[in-house]
């Protein structure tokens, strides 16, 4: 029978080196250690035990064993060295304190902790490595059966191995800190003379974080050690959980001349790139490179890890949320082997590589933000065989393969739902009927291999794909539910409302052990929490529901209150869409001021007053996020703040259906993102109401070095306080500020009544500056006011643009943009700096097409540059109170007529029947949207002349032909083009409902062959 929960590792794989060691040293002397012992005693018996582990190490001789009883040992342990030669001893934890044989111990039941005292996450004080092993220690040096915690060192917060070859087994390594290799660092930086060799096996390694190298374990080469050729440990049967590195290798970092075997490990919820620096970290689960720890090349090094039968899930990084392989020196044999791993729900690509040529076989890669990713075109040919790649997606787009061709159907590669037991709670076993069963390439499997549970690797006709070998006993595993209520008690188990826990933190802690949902009843909970992977937090319950669908969020407000201190919810080490915050009022992450002077030093600098999502992609839905506050200009520090409501870093979060209201970032010089702030992220911000937020820059949304999709939101009334000269003097730029992003999409939003009131304020609605690419399309931009340039939109196109900035099919009405009485683009302001010494890489850096820019204080303004670089203007209706064009020439095909809205005073900006904007746009615009603001298909023959052209503005006019049943594309006819469009919907090429409101012809709630048959019959005249 399979184990039902993969948080526990199951059976132990005993490698040959372990057998050799035990046989050779079975007659070794034993030194005993108890927490109530005395270091003056010999340690020869339990009654005469020593008190500290280090004292026992100092007293031991070559080949001795040290048995340590359960308890906590607050110390740092270093191996014994005589002269320059290590004295190898074997350290064993997990004893009760009365055993006479080593095999009587139980390290899971008798927890033996070595505590480095480094302090709490995320900023522990420097403490040094908990365990240090160096000076040529060999495989007789052993660390076995310990929990190693709270180390914080430049190299190896938990265990630092330098020029040595220990066996590290059966340990739990947690809450340590490091810069690279958060859990384990394998490092050899020289090969002349050859370096270290280590064996690391049977460990549980969790919650590590180090400053320089190796949060959990660092294996570092030493120039004087010549015994071993390269760092080639065996890392097997470990649980490597929730480790953090500042840069590369959240779980395991492999550097330089190294060839480790990484076998049968659980590598879950580790994080790389914690430092939030320009130098972003890669390899959330595993990172491997022949380079040095600072990424500089090393001469003659070869990195060839063997990565087999691991579960690698819910990790996060920039490249390679699961595994990242970089420059392993393939020319000299640095060819990584990646076989039979299960790689699921990682934040970032499941497996990625750059300038290397791995052998990739029998892996299950599913439900990551991207599946397989080749980062450069120069990588040599890869052996890619019998992998299952399924359900990897971003923005509802298939991302199974990035950077190289889809391999489905070639060399045994498949793409089908793997039917996992329940990956949402961390159970990655194959269910009966999985297409991965017997689908692998059997010759890739070595003799004696076992699966992740220690079962035979081949049970059926062929090896299974992934880390689990199905034995036919696993079905769908249910999701546990834990209950929380203001009338509960944390001493209860939370399994029902009658036994509910009292605090949200207790509910999260319980769910973190098994994975599961936390249902929170109405009430106020003054606490701040971290949300890990596989935990789903839901509010809005009365306290008697038996199904989540029965809750009513509005009727039963569930309040998470930070008590005036940020952050209310930290989404850390939370994977890709395997954590949720849904149905809460999230408030008082920082003391909300409403624009008044904070009391004393009140106010906090930081990121994310309400929600902070770092290297994780949580689902943030159906919440009210309000009255969170960061910053304080009224003290000497002028405290900084970013994202008072929500802050994300390296995140693909879905932020949907929330009310984000009256959050404030009150730094008066550089406060950014009153509502939301995105840094190096790719979030989807959809159908939210974002209003009344305050910040100097980006009062509603600030996006920096990112690629957001901002779709279908109401963004209104956002600004900055303007009530204290010298401090609060209005917003400097747009409600939505897009700054140096590599791309973005702003689509189908209502952006109205926002103010950039500071002198020289720009882009009150949208400020898009120095982005490499972007699209602003199908938006209603109404009544925004800039005390400077661009009441509706300000756009600056940089010289290094990678593509045009498209401003297409927007309705931009009643905005003002002026400074000192000089009109500077009520509707739109543009700045296109000229190329001075280099040719302009983009011919049309800003394209303005098919827009209605009407009834603004002025139309389009361009800043004065020498020489002037003109935007590309294509078929816009420019009809304004002031000048239509300032400092630029009108577009040749622009018109200047009242757009004839149905009811402008009533805010209905659909086109009336006699509008000159109907069929007046250009169909050939490169980035033309498929649907309009309402989700109606674009390019309808609105004027009935038999020729369909896109309309100007955010709305496509719907003529009487629109009523035809079966006219899916709304071109006035039911024909084969409608059948083709339905086929595109079914295949995923075109979006599904509700974008096509008439596609469900049969009205059965789905789109399928019934619709196609109807259209074919209609076309043939049968109907």
PDB file of C-alpha atoms in Angstrom, residues 523-787:
ATOM      1  CA  UNK A 523     -15.224  37.497  13.169  1.00  0.00           C
ATOM      2  CA  UNK A 524     -12.069  39.523  13.674  1.00  0.00           C
ATOM      3  CA  UNK A 525      -8.707  37.804  14.023  1.00  0.00           C
ATOM      4  CA  UNK A 526      -5.925  40.157  15.087  1.00  0.00           C
ATOM      5  CA  UNK A 527      -2.870  38.254  13.906  1.00  0.00           C
ATOM      6  CA  UNK A 528      -0.334  38.097  11.100  1.00  0.00           C
ATOM      7  CA  UNK A 529       0.436  34.857   9.320  1.00  0.00           C
ATOM      8  CA  UNK A 530       2.579  33.163   6.687  1.00  0.00           C
ATOM      9  CA  UNK A 531       0.770  31.041   4.140  1.00  0.00           C
ATOM     10  CA  UNK A 532       2.833  28.052   2.912  1.00  0.00           C
ATOM     11  CA  UNK A 533       2.385  25.783  -0.092  1.00  0.00           C
ATOM     12  CA  UNK A 534      -0.549  23.334  -0.113  1.00  0.00           C
ATOM     13  CA  UNK A 535      -2.642  25.469   2.290  1.00  0.00           C
ATOM     14  CA  UNK A 536      -5.835  27.197   1.116  1.00  0.00           C
ATOM     15  CA  UNK A 537      -7.317  29.888   3.330  1.00  0.00           C
ATOM     16  CA  UNK A 538     -11.058  30.663   2.989  1.00  0.00           C
ATOM     17  CA  UNK A 539     -13.197  33.134   4.916  1.00  0.00           C
ATOM     18  CA  UNK A 540     -16.882  34.050   4.851  1.00  0.00           C
ATOM     19  CA  UNK A 541     -18.388  31.179   6.840  1.00  0.00           C
ATOM     20  CA  UNK A 542     -21.210  31.408   9.363  1.00  0.00           C
ATOM     21  CA  UNK A 543     -19.738  28.440  11.214  1.00  0.00           C
ATOM     22  CA  UNK A 544     -22.124  25.646  10.317  1.00  0.00           C
ATOM     23  CA  UNK A 545     -21.418  24.979   6.630  1.00  0.00           C
ATOM     24  CA  UNK A 546     -20.539  21.542   5.319  1.00  0.00           C
ATOM     25  CA  UNK A 547     -19.476  22.717   1.854  1.00  0.00           C
ATOM     26  CA  UNK A 548     -17.424  25.696   0.771  1.00  0.00           C
ATOM     27  CA  UNK A 549     -20.025  26.656  -1.826  1.00  0.00           C
ATOM     28  CA  UNK A 550     -22.498  27.365   1.007  1.00  0.00           C
ATOM     29  CA  UNK A 551     -20.509  30.248   2.462  1.00  0.00           C
ATOM     30  CA  UNK A 552     -21.539  33.901   2.006  1.00  0.00           C
ATOM     31  CA  UNK A 553     -18.589  36.259   2.122  1.00  0.00           C
ATOM     32  CA  UNK A 554     -20.734  39.415   2.256  1.00  0.00           C
ATOM     33  CA  UNK A 555     -23.039  38.097   4.967  1.00  0.00           C
ATOM     34  CA  UNK A 556     -20.274  36.745   7.188  1.00  0.00           C
ATOM     35  CA  UNK A 557     -17.322  39.150   7.104  1.00  0.00           C
ATOM     36  CA  UNK A 558     -14.114  37.485   8.199  1.00  0.00           C
ATOM     37  CA  UNK A 559     -11.493  40.060   9.157  1.00  0.00           C
ATOM     38  CA  UNK A 560      -7.759  39.485   9.296  1.00  0.00           C
ATOM     39  CA  UNK A 561      -6.390  42.480  11.148  1.00  0.00           C
ATOM     40  CA  UNK A 562      -2.669  43.196  11.365  1.00  0.00           C
ATOM     41  CA  UNK A 563      -3.065  45.267  14.490  1.00  0.00           C
ATOM     42  CA  UNK A 564      -1.256  48.191  12.888  1.00  0.00           C
ATOM     43  CA  UNK A 565       1.823  46.155  11.898  1.00  0.00           C
ATOM     44  CA  UNK A 566       2.536  44.924   8.360  1.00  0.00           C
ATOM     45  CA  UNK A 567       2.265  42.336   6.815  1.00  0.00           C
ATOM     46  CA  UNK A 568      -1.096  40.619   7.442  1.00  0.00           C
ATOM     47  CA  UNK A 569      -0.508  37.641   5.109  1.00  0.00           C
ATOM     48  CA  UNK A 570       2.939  36.555   3.879  1.00  0.00           C
ATOM     49  CA  UNK A 571       2.776  34.136   0.955  1.00  0.00           C
ATOM     50  CA  UNK A 572       6.267  32.647   1.180  1.00  0.00           C
ATOM     51  CA  UNK A 573       7.594  29.322  -0.120  1.00  0.00           C
ATOM     52  CA  UNK A 574       4.099  28.798  -1.506  1.00  0.00           C
ATOM     53  CA  UNK A 575       4.711  27.387  -5.007  1.00  0.00           C
ATOM     54  CA  UNK A 576       2.630  27.979  -8.111  1.00  0.00           C
ATOM     55  CA  UNK A 577      -1.115  28.211  -7.471  1.00  0.00           C
ATOM     56  CA  UNK A 578      -1.056  25.752  -4.576  1.00  0.00           C
ATOM     57  CA  UNK A 579      -2.068  28.347  -1.962  1.00  0.00           C
ATOM     58  CA  UNK A 580      -5.090  30.599  -1.698  1.00  0.00           C
ATOM     59  CA  UNK A 581      -6.332  33.664   0.196  1.00  0.00           C
ATOM     60  CA  UNK A 582     -10.071  33.950  -0.490  1.00  0.00           C
ATOM     61  CA  UNK A 583     -12.980  35.678   1.210  1.00  0.00           C
ATOM     62  CA  UNK A 584     -11.398  37.951   3.822  1.00  0.00           C
ATOM     63  CA  UNK A 585     -11.209  41.566   4.820  1.00  0.00           C
ATOM     64  CA  UNK A 586      -7.468  42.183   5.158  1.00  0.00           C
ATOM     65  CA  UNK A 587      -6.718  45.382   7.022  1.00  0.00           C
ATOM     66  CA  UNK A 588      -4.443  47.339   9.332  1.00  0.00           C
ATOM     67  CA  UNK A 589      -1.206  45.992   7.970  1.00  0.00           C
ATOM     68  CA  UNK A 590       0.389  49.179   9.206  1.00  0.00           C
ATOM     69  CA  UNK A 591      -1.525  51.892  11.047  1.00  0.00           C
ATOM     70  CA  UNK A 592      -3.818  53.650   8.566  1.00  0.00           C
ATOM     71  CA  UNK A 593      -3.604  57.458   8.812  1.00  0.00           C
ATOM     72  CA  UNK A 594      -6.094  58.720   6.229  1.00  0.00           C
ATOM     73  CA  UNK A 595      -3.618  61.511   5.483  1.00  0.00           C
ATOM     74  CA  UNK A 596      -3.193  62.750   9.034  1.00  0.00           C
ATOM     75  CA  UNK A 597       0.194  63.182  10.695  1.00  0.00           C
ATOM     76  CA  UNK A 598       1.260  59.848  12.225  1.00  0.00           C
ATOM     77  CA  UNK A 599       1.816  59.854  15.953  1.00  0.00           C
ATOM     78  CA  UNK A 600       5.514  59.943  16.839  1.00  0.00           C
ATOM     79  CA  UNK A 601       7.436  57.358  14.833  1.00  0.00           C
ATOM     80  CA  UNK A 602       4.245  55.561  13.823  1.00  0.00           C
ATOM     81  CA  UNK A 603       4.499  53.970  10.409  1.00  0.00           C
ATOM     82  CA  UNK A 604       6.518  51.124   8.972  1.00  0.00           C
ATOM     83  CA  UNK A 605       8.808  50.844   6.014  1.00  0.00           C
ATOM     84  CA  UNK A 606       8.531  47.709   3.977  1.00  0.00           C
ATOM     85  CA  UNK A 607       6.768  45.800   1.244  1.00  0.00           C
ATOM     86  CA  UNK A 608       3.199  44.616   1.275  1.00  0.00           C
ATOM     87  CA  UNK A 609       1.147  45.946   4.141  1.00  0.00           C
ATOM     88  CA  UNK A 610      -1.798  43.652   3.462  1.00  0.00           C
ATOM     89  CA  UNK A 611      -0.347  40.774   1.417  1.00  0.00           C
ATOM     90  CA  UNK A 612       3.280  40.052   0.532  1.00  0.00           C
ATOM     91  CA  UNK A 613       3.810  37.379  -2.115  1.00  0.00           C
ATOM     92  CA  UNK A 614       7.470  36.518  -2.672  1.00  0.00           C
ATOM     93  CA  UNK A 615       8.725  33.949  -5.213  1.00  0.00           C
ATOM     94  CA  UNK A 616       5.274  32.387  -4.897  1.00  0.00           C
ATOM     95  CA  UNK A 617       2.070  32.508  -6.917  1.00  0.00           C
ATOM     96  CA  UNK A 618      -0.941  32.454  -4.657  1.00  0.00           C
ATOM     97  CA  UNK A 619      -4.549  32.786  -5.742  1.00  0.00           C
ATOM     98  CA  UNK A 620      -5.790  36.035  -4.157  1.00  0.00           C
ATOM     99  CA  UNK A 621      -9.538  36.202  -4.689  1.00  0.00           C
ATOM    100  CA  UNK A 622     -12.740  37.723  -3.349  1.00  0.00           C
ATOM    101  CA  UNK A 623     -11.088  39.795  -0.622  1.00  0.00           C
ATOM    102  CA  UNK A 624     -11.495  43.325   0.651  1.00  0.00           C
ATOM    103  CA  UNK A 625      -7.980  44.699   1.080  1.00  0.00           C
ATOM    104  CA  UNK A 626      -8.280  48.009   2.878  1.00  0.00           C
ATOM    105  CA  UNK A 627      -6.657  50.487   5.226  1.00  0.00           C
ATOM    106  CA  UNK A 628      -3.165  49.048   5.070  1.00  0.00           C
ATOM    107  CA  UNK A 629      -0.343  51.551   5.415  1.00  0.00           C
ATOM    108  CA  UNK A 630       3.387  51.781   4.758  1.00  0.00           C
ATOM    109  CA  UNK A 631       5.827  54.639   5.201  1.00  0.00           C
ATOM    110  CA  UNK A 632       6.055  57.781   7.285  1.00  0.00           C
ATOM    111  CA  UNK A 633       7.455  61.094   5.998  1.00  0.00           C
ATOM    112  CA  UNK A 634       7.199  62.773   9.398  1.00  0.00           C
ATOM    113  CA  UNK A 635      10.325  61.317  10.927  1.00  0.00           C
ATOM    114  CA  UNK A 636      13.969  61.668   9.983  1.00  0.00           C
ATOM    115  CA  UNK A 637      13.935  58.470   7.924  1.00  0.00           C
ATOM    116  CA  UNK A 638      10.965  59.285   5.634  1.00  0.00           C
ATOM    117  CA  UNK A 639      10.253  55.585   5.728  1.00  0.00           C
ATOM    118  CA  UNK A 640       9.847  53.838   2.402  1.00  0.00           C
ATOM    119  CA  UNK A 641       6.956  51.685   1.315  1.00  0.00           C
ATOM    120  CA  UNK A 642       5.997  49.594  -1.701  1.00  0.00           C
ATOM    121  CA  UNK A 643       2.581  48.067  -2.240  1.00  0.00           C
ATOM    122  CA  UNK A 644       0.523  48.956   0.804  1.00  0.00           C
ATOM    123  CA  UNK A 645      -2.274  46.635  -0.276  1.00  0.00           C
ATOM    124  CA  UNK A 646      -0.393  43.870  -2.134  1.00  0.00           C
ATOM    125  CA  UNK A 647       3.287  43.424  -3.046  1.00  0.00           C
ATOM    126  CA  UNK A 648       4.632  40.675  -5.305  1.00  0.00           C
ATOM    127  CA  UNK A 649       8.159  39.641  -6.272  1.00  0.00           C
ATOM    128  CA  UNK A 650       8.912  36.906  -8.838  1.00  0.00           C
ATOM    129  CA  UNK A 651       5.255  36.002  -8.687  1.00  0.00           C
ATOM    130  CA  UNK A 652       2.645  34.786 -11.164  1.00  0.00           C
ATOM    131  CA  UNK A 653      -0.246  35.367  -8.786  1.00  0.00           C
ATOM    132  CA  UNK A 654      -3.844  35.634  -9.893  1.00  0.00           C
ATOM    133  CA  UNK A 655      -5.367  38.658  -8.159  1.00  0.00           C
ATOM    134  CA  UNK A 656      -9.055  38.488  -8.987  1.00  0.00           C
ATOM    135  CA  UNK A 657     -12.424  39.875  -7.844  1.00  0.00           C
ATOM    136  CA  UNK A 658     -10.997  41.834  -4.914  1.00  0.00           C
ATOM    137  CA  UNK A 659     -11.905  45.257  -3.584  1.00  0.00           C
ATOM    138  CA  UNK A 660      -8.629  47.097  -2.989  1.00  0.00           C
ATOM    139  CA  UNK A 661      -9.660  50.221  -1.147  1.00  0.00           C
ATOM    140  CA  UNK A 662      -7.992  53.099   0.684  1.00  0.00           C
ATOM    141  CA  UNK A 663      -4.548  51.651   1.186  1.00  0.00           C
ATOM    142  CA  UNK A 664      -1.711  54.155   1.528  1.00  0.00           C
ATOM    143  CA  UNK A 665       2.004  54.349   0.882  1.00  0.00           C
ATOM    144  CA  UNK A 666       2.784  57.661   2.515  1.00  0.00           C
ATOM    145  CA  UNK A 667       6.481  58.178   1.855  1.00  0.00           C
ATOM    146  CA  UNK A 668       6.398  61.693   0.413  1.00  0.00           C
ATOM    147  CA  UNK A 669       9.401  61.260  -1.908  1.00  0.00           C
ATOM    148  CA  UNK A 670       9.262  57.757  -3.356  1.00  0.00           C
ATOM    149  CA  UNK A 671       6.259  55.847  -2.037  1.00  0.00           C
ATOM    150  CA  UNK A 672       5.065  53.481  -4.774  1.00  0.00           C
ATOM    151  CA  UNK A 673       1.977  51.372  -5.258  1.00  0.00           C
ATOM    152  CA  UNK A 674      -0.767  52.426  -2.870  1.00  0.00           C
ATOM    153  CA  UNK A 675      -2.935  49.510  -3.932  1.00  0.00           C
ATOM    154  CA  UNK A 676      -0.533  47.055  -5.579  1.00  0.00           C
ATOM    155  CA  UNK A 677       3.174  46.872  -6.406  1.00  0.00           C
ATOM    156  CA  UNK A 678       4.746  44.327  -8.756  1.00  0.00           C
ATOM    157  CA  UNK A 679       8.497  43.751  -8.989  1.00  0.00           C
ATOM    158  CA  UNK A 680       9.911  41.287 -11.523  1.00  0.00           C
ATOM    159  CA  UNK A 681       6.543  39.566 -11.575  1.00  0.00           C
ATOM    160  CA  UNK A 682       4.012  38.355 -14.140  1.00  0.00           C
ATOM    161  CA  UNK A 683       0.679  38.664 -12.283  1.00  0.00           C
ATOM    162  CA  UNK A 684      -2.841  38.667 -13.633  1.00  0.00           C
ATOM    163  CA  UNK A 685      -4.925  41.465 -12.107  1.00  0.00           C
ATOM    164  CA  UNK A 686      -8.494  40.814 -13.167  1.00  0.00           C
ATOM    165  CA  UNK A 687     -11.960  42.131 -12.313  1.00  0.00           C
ATOM    166  CA  UNK A 688     -10.928  44.030  -9.194  1.00  0.00           C
ATOM    167  CA  UNK A 689     -12.304  47.319  -7.892  1.00  0.00           C
ATOM    168  CA  UNK A 690      -9.248  49.434  -7.043  1.00  0.00           C
ATOM    169  CA  UNK A 691     -10.258  52.763  -5.551  1.00  0.00           C
ATOM    170  CA  UNK A 692      -9.263  55.478  -3.104  1.00  0.00           C
ATOM    171  CA  UNK A 693      -5.668  54.301  -2.725  1.00  0.00           C
ATOM    172  CA  UNK A 694      -2.885  56.787  -2.057  1.00  0.00           C
ATOM    173  CA  UNK A 695       0.755  56.918  -3.151  1.00  0.00           C
ATOM    174  CA  UNK A 696       3.137  59.477  -4.600  1.00  0.00           C
ATOM    175  CA  UNK A 697       3.763  57.152  -7.559  1.00  0.00           C
ATOM    176  CA  UNK A 698       1.283  54.620  -8.883  1.00  0.00           C
ATOM    177  CA  UNK A 699      -1.517  55.276  -6.439  1.00  0.00           C
ATOM    178  CA  UNK A 700      -3.469  52.238  -7.652  1.00  0.00           C
ATOM    179  CA  UNK A 701      -0.784  50.018  -9.274  1.00  0.00           C
ATOM    180  CA  UNK A 702       2.983  50.350  -9.696  1.00  0.00           C
ATOM    181  CA  UNK A 703       4.736  47.764 -11.874  1.00  0.00           C
ATOM    182  CA  UNK A 704       8.543  47.694 -12.125  1.00  0.00           C
ATOM    183  CA  UNK A 705      10.677  45.353 -14.280  1.00  0.00           C
ATOM    184  CA  UNK A 706       7.620  43.161 -14.664  1.00  0.00           C
ATOM    185  CA  UNK A 707       5.031  41.922 -17.162  1.00  0.00           C
ATOM    186  CA  UNK A 708       1.554  42.310 -15.667  1.00  0.00           C
ATOM    187  CA  UNK A 709      -1.805  41.637 -17.259  1.00  0.00           C
ATOM    188  CA  UNK A 710      -4.275  44.190 -15.943  1.00  0.00           C
ATOM    189  CA  UNK A 711      -7.688  43.215 -17.293  1.00  0.00           C
ATOM    190  CA  UNK A 712     -11.281  44.185 -16.590  1.00  0.00           C
ATOM    191  CA  UNK A 713     -10.748  46.262 -13.462  1.00  0.00           C
ATOM    192  CA  UNK A 714     -12.433  49.419 -12.214  1.00  0.00           C
ATOM    193  CA  UNK A 715      -9.621  51.774 -11.226  1.00  0.00           C
ATOM    194  CA  UNK A 716     -11.008  55.025  -9.857  1.00  0.00           C
ATOM    195  CA  UNK A 717     -10.366  57.845  -7.439  1.00  0.00           C
ATOM    196  CA  UNK A 718      -6.733  56.989  -6.737  1.00  0.00           C
ATOM    197  CA  UNK A 719      -4.285  59.805  -5.981  1.00  0.00           C
ATOM    198  CA  UNK A 720      -2.022  61.073  -3.174  1.00  0.00           C
ATOM    199  CA  UNK A 721      -2.775  63.336  -0.284  1.00  0.00           C
ATOM    200  CA  UNK A 722      -2.457  67.077  -0.984  1.00  0.00           C
ATOM    201  CA  UNK A 723      -3.022  68.601   2.408  1.00  0.00           C
ATOM    202  CA  UNK A 724       0.439  69.257   3.911  1.00  0.00           C
ATOM    203  CA  UNK A 725       2.848  71.472   1.942  1.00  0.00           C
ATOM    204  CA  UNK A 726       6.340  70.048   2.041  1.00  0.00           C
ATOM    205  CA  UNK A 727       5.071  66.543   2.654  1.00  0.00           C
ATOM    206  CA  UNK A 728       1.747  65.692   1.002  1.00  0.00           C
ATOM    207  CA  UNK A 729       1.554  67.596  -2.288  1.00  0.00           C
ATOM    208  CA  UNK A 730      -0.396  65.298  -4.568  1.00  0.00           C
ATOM    209  CA  UNK A 731       0.396  62.325  -6.772  1.00  0.00           C
ATOM    210  CA  UNK A 732       3.311  62.661  -9.164  1.00  0.00           C
ATOM    211  CA  UNK A 733       2.066  60.205 -11.757  1.00  0.00           C
ATOM    212  CA  UNK A 734      -0.598  57.800 -12.865  1.00  0.00           C
ATOM    213  CA  UNK A 735      -3.031  55.645 -11.006  1.00  0.00           C
ATOM    214  CA  UNK A 736      -1.462  52.847 -13.054  1.00  0.00           C
ATOM    215  CA  UNK A 737       2.302  53.340 -13.409  1.00  0.00           C
ATOM    216  CA  UNK A 738       4.207  50.961 -15.687  1.00  0.00           C
ATOM    217  CA  UNK A 739       7.922  51.526 -15.248  1.00  0.00           C
ATOM    218  CA  UNK A 740      10.671  49.762 -17.224  1.00  0.00           C
ATOM    219  CA  UNK A 741       8.606  46.612 -17.703  1.00  0.00           C
ATOM    220  CA  UNK A 742       9.698  44.136 -20.354  1.00  0.00           C
ATOM    221  CA  UNK A 743       6.053  43.917 -21.493  1.00  0.00           C
ATOM    222  CA  UNK A 744       2.527  44.545 -20.198  1.00  0.00           C
ATOM    223  CA  UNK A 745      -1.144  44.373 -21.122  1.00  0.00           C
ATOM    224  CA  UNK A 746      -3.723  46.879 -19.899  1.00  0.00           C
ATOM    225  CA  UNK A 747      -7.071  45.841 -21.350  1.00  0.00           C
ATOM    226  CA  UNK A 748     -10.812  46.348 -20.800  1.00  0.00           C
ATOM    227  CA  UNK A 749     -10.419  48.485 -17.691  1.00  0.00           C
ATOM    228  CA  UNK A 750     -12.507  51.431 -16.571  1.00  0.00           C
ATOM    229  CA  UNK A 751      -9.941  54.006 -15.432  1.00  0.00           C
ATOM    230  CA  UNK A 752     -11.676  57.148 -14.214  1.00  0.00           C
ATOM    231  CA  UNK A 753     -11.444  60.035 -11.806  1.00  0.00           C
ATOM    232  CA  UNK A 754      -7.794  59.554 -10.867  1.00  0.00           C
ATOM    233  CA  UNK A 755      -5.559  62.550 -10.174  1.00  0.00           C
ATOM    234  CA  UNK A 756      -1.863  63.293 -10.595  1.00  0.00           C
ATOM    235  CA  UNK A 757      -2.122  66.547  -8.700  1.00  0.00           C
ATOM    236  CA  UNK A 758       1.508  67.351  -7.951  1.00  0.00           C
ATOM    237  CA  UNK A 759       2.994  70.115 -10.044  1.00  0.00           C
ATOM    238  CA  UNK A 760       4.194  68.447 -13.208  1.00  0.00           C
ATOM    239  CA  UNK A 761       2.178  65.302 -12.501  1.00  0.00           C
ATOM    240  CA  UNK A 762       1.953  63.017 -15.524  1.00  0.00           C
ATOM    241  CA  UNK A 763      -0.379  60.317 -16.816  1.00  0.00           C
ATOM    242  CA  UNK A 764      -3.175  60.556 -14.271  1.00  0.00           C
ATOM    243  CA  UNK A 765      -4.875  57.497 -15.712  1.00  0.00           C
ATOM    244  CA  UNK A 766      -1.862  55.549 -17.018  1.00  0.00           C
ATOM    245  CA  UNK A 767       1.819  56.440 -16.897  1.00  0.00           C
ATOM    246  CA  UNK A 768       3.749  54.067 -19.176  1.00  0.00           C
ATOM    247  CA  UNK A 769       7.419  55.006 -19.092  1.00  0.00           C
ATOM    248  CA  UNK A 770      10.500  53.305 -20.518  1.00  0.00           C
ATOM    249  CA  UNK A 771       8.868  49.936 -21.118  1.00  0.00           C
ATOM    250  CA  UNK A 772      10.396  47.573 -23.657  1.00  0.00           C
ATOM    251  CA  UNK A 773       6.969  46.681 -25.039  1.00  0.00           C
ATOM    252  CA  UNK A 774       3.315  46.926 -24.060  1.00  0.00           C
ATOM    253  CA  UNK A 775      -0.326  47.145 -25.092  1.00  0.00           C
ATOM    254  CA  UNK A 776      -3.013  49.521 -23.852  1.00  0.00           C
ATOM    255  CA  UNK A 777      -6.233  48.461 -25.550  1.00  0.00           C
ATOM    256  CA  UNK A 778     -10.022  48.471 -25.204  1.00  0.00           C
ATOM    257  CA  UNK A 779     -10.028  50.662 -22.084  1.00  0.00           C
ATOM    258  CA  UNK A 780     -12.431  53.368 -20.991  1.00  0.00           C
ATOM    259  CA  UNK A 781     -10.253  56.207 -19.690  1.00  0.00           C
ATOM    260  CA  UNK A 782     -12.512  58.911 -18.298  1.00  0.00           C
ATOM    261  CA  UNK A 783     -12.253  62.104 -16.289  1.00  0.00           C
ATOM    262  CA  UNK A 784      -8.670  61.805 -15.061  1.00  0.00           C
ATOM    263  CA  UNK A 785      -6.731  64.950 -14.200  1.00  0.00           C
ATOM    264  CA  UNK A 786      -2.983  65.583 -14.469  1.00  0.00           C
ATOM    265  CA  UNK A 787      -1.357  68.786 -13.284  1.00  0.00           C
TER     266      UNK A 787
END
